[in-house]
Amino acid sequence: MHVQYVALCDQVIIGSDGRPSLIGVLSEVHAPSVPFTLPRLAVAVRLLFTADEFGRSFRIEVAITDPAGTELGRPGGEVTLPVAPADADSLAIDLPLHFDLFEIGAMGRYTFVLHVDGNAAAGAQLNVRRVAVG
C-alpha cells in the first residue's frame, strides 16, 4: 500500500466517473478569535494498493488532534478490496471524509493523521492563526 495523498479541503466531490475533485484545498485558516466553526471541512485520501493486497481488508482511521495534542476523534472503518482481475497490477482507492460544522476551539495546529491497520501512514495539518480585525 502506498499513500498517494492526504489533503484538507472544503469539499470532495466524487464524479460519476469515479474521479475526485478537491475543492478549496487548505492548510491554514485565519480568524479574529476562537472558538469558531468551519462550516465544512474534508479530508481527502488516495491509497494505491498492489495486486498482492487485493482481496484483503484494511482498517482505515484518521486521528484528529487539537493544538494541545488532545485527540478530538478517530473516524474510520474497514476497506475491503476486491479480488484482483487477471490484468490488474494496482488499484487506487479514494476516501473522502467530510465534517460539517467542525469546531475550532484554539489557535494553533490541528493534525489529521491517517492510520492503516493501526500504523500511522501519512497526515495533514491545519494551522489556525489569529488575524487582526480593523
Coordinates of C-alpha atoms in Angstrom, one line a residue:
M1 CA 0.0 0.0 0.0
H2 CA 1.2 3.5 -0.9
V3 CA -0.4 6.8 0.2
Q4 CA -0.7 9.0 -2.9
Y5 CA -2.0 11.9 -1.0
V6 CA -3.8 13.2 2.1
A7 CA -5.2 16.7 1.8
L8 CA -7.5 19.0 3.7
C9 CA -10.1 20.9 1.7
D10 CA -13.6 22.5 1.9
Q11 CA -15.2 19.6 0.0
V12 CA -14.5 16.4 -2.0
I13 CA -16.8 15.6 -4.9
I14 CA -16.6 12.1 -6.5
G15 CA -17.7 12.3 -10.1
S16 CA -19.8 9.7 -11.9
D17 CA -16.5 8.5 -13.5
G18 CA -15.1 7.9 -10.0
R19 CA -12.6 10.8 -10.1
P20 CA -12.4 13.0 -7.1
S21 CA -12.5 16.8 -7.3
L22 CA -10.9 18.5 -4.2
I23 CA -12.5 22.0 -3.7
G24 CA -10.7 24.6 -1.7
V25 CA -7.5 22.8 -0.6
L26 CA -6.2 24.4 2.5
S27 CA -3.6 24.2 5.2
E28 CA -4.2 27.5 7.1
V29 CA -7.3 29.4 8.4
H30 CA -7.3 32.9 9.8
A31 CA -9.7 34.0 12.4
P32 CA -10.1 37.0 14.8
S33 CA -10.9 34.8 17.8
V34 CA -11.8 31.4 18.9
P35 CA -14.0 29.4 19.3
F36 CA -15.5 29.4 15.8
T37 CA -17.0 26.8 13.4
L38 CA -15.8 25.8 10.0
P39 CA -19.0 25.2 8.0
R40 CA -17.3 22.3 6.1
L41 CA -14.0 20.5 6.3
A42 CA -13.0 17.4 4.4
V43 CA -10.1 15.0 4.5
A44 CA -9.3 13.6 1.1
V45 CA -7.1 10.4 0.9
R46 CA -6.0 8.3 -2.1
L47 CA -4.4 4.9 -1.4
L48 CA -2.7 2.8 -4.0
F49 CA -2.8 -1.0 -3.4
T50 CA -0.8 -3.5 -5.3
A51 CA -2.1 -6.8 -6.7
D52 CA -0.8 -8.9 -3.8
E53 CA -3.1 -6.8 -1.5
F54 CA -6.3 -7.5 -3.4
G55 CA -8.9 -9.5 -1.6
R56 CA -7.8 -8.2 1.8
S57 CA -9.5 -5.8 4.3
F58 CA -7.7 -2.8 5.8
R59 CA -8.7 -0.8 8.9
I60 CA -8.5 2.9 8.0
E61 CA -8.7 5.7 10.6
V62 CA -7.9 9.4 10.8
A63 CA -6.8 10.6 14.2
I64 CA -7.6 14.2 14.7
T65 CA -5.8 16.2 17.4
D66 CA -6.0 19.8 18.6
P67 CA -3.1 22.2 19.2
A68 CA -2.7 20.8 22.8
G69 CA -2.4 17.3 21.5
T70 CA -5.8 16.1 22.7
E71 CA -7.4 13.6 20.4
L72 CA -10.7 15.0 19.1
G73 CA -11.8 11.9 17.3
R74 CA -10.7 8.9 15.2
P75 CA -13.3 8.3 12.5
G76 CA -12.7 5.3 10.3
G77 CA -13.8 2.0 9.0
E78 CA -12.9 -1.1 7.0
V79 CA -12.0 -1.1 3.4
T80 CA -12.2 -4.4 1.6
L81 CA -10.5 -4.7 -1.8
P82 CA -12.0 -6.9 -4.5
V83 CA -10.1 -10.0 -5.8
A84 CA -7.6 -8.9 -8.5
P85 CA -8.6 -9.1 -12.1
A86 CA -6.1 -11.0 -14.2
D87 CA -4.7 -7.9 -15.9
A88 CA -4.6 -5.5 -12.8
D89 CA -1.4 -4.7 -11.0
S90 CA -2.7 -2.0 -8.7
L91 CA -5.9 -0.3 -7.5
A92 CA -6.3 3.3 -6.3
I93 CA -9.0 3.9 -3.7
D94 CA -10.3 7.5 -2.9
L95 CA -11.6 8.0 0.6
P96 CA -13.3 11.3 1.2
L97 CA -14.2 12.1 4.8
H98 CA -16.5 15.2 5.4
F99 CA -17.0 17.1 8.6
D100 CA -19.9 19.5 8.8
L101 CA -19.6 22.2 11.4
F102 CA -16.1 21.4 12.5
E103 CA -15.4 23.2 15.8
I104 CA -12.2 25.2 16.2
G105 CA -11.5 25.8 19.9
A106 CA -8.0 27.1 19.9
M107 CA -5.4 28.8 17.8
G108 CA -2.6 26.6 16.6
R109 CA -2.0 23.4 14.7
Y110 CA -4.7 20.7 14.3
T111 CA -3.3 17.4 12.9
F112 CA -5.1 14.7 10.8
V113 CA -3.0 11.5 10.8
L114 CA -4.1 8.6 8.5
H115 CA -3.7 5.2 10.1
V116 CA -3.8 2.0 8.1
D117 CA -4.2 -1.2 10.2
G118 CA -3.1 0.8 13.3
N119 CA 0.1 2.2 11.8
A120 CA 0.5 6.0 11.0
A121 CA 0.9 6.3 7.2
A122 CA 0.6 10.0 6.4
G123 CA -1.0 13.2 7.6
A124 CA -2.0 16.8 7.0
Q125 CA -2.3 19.8 9.3
L126 CA -4.5 22.8 9.6
N127 CA -2.9 25.9 11.1
V128 CA -5.3 28.2 12.8
R129 CA -3.9 31.7 13.1
R130 CA -5.2 34.9 14.6
V131 CA -5.8 37.8 12.3
A132 CA -6.3 41.4 13.4
V133 CA -9.7 42.9 12.7
G134 CA -10.0 46.5 11.6

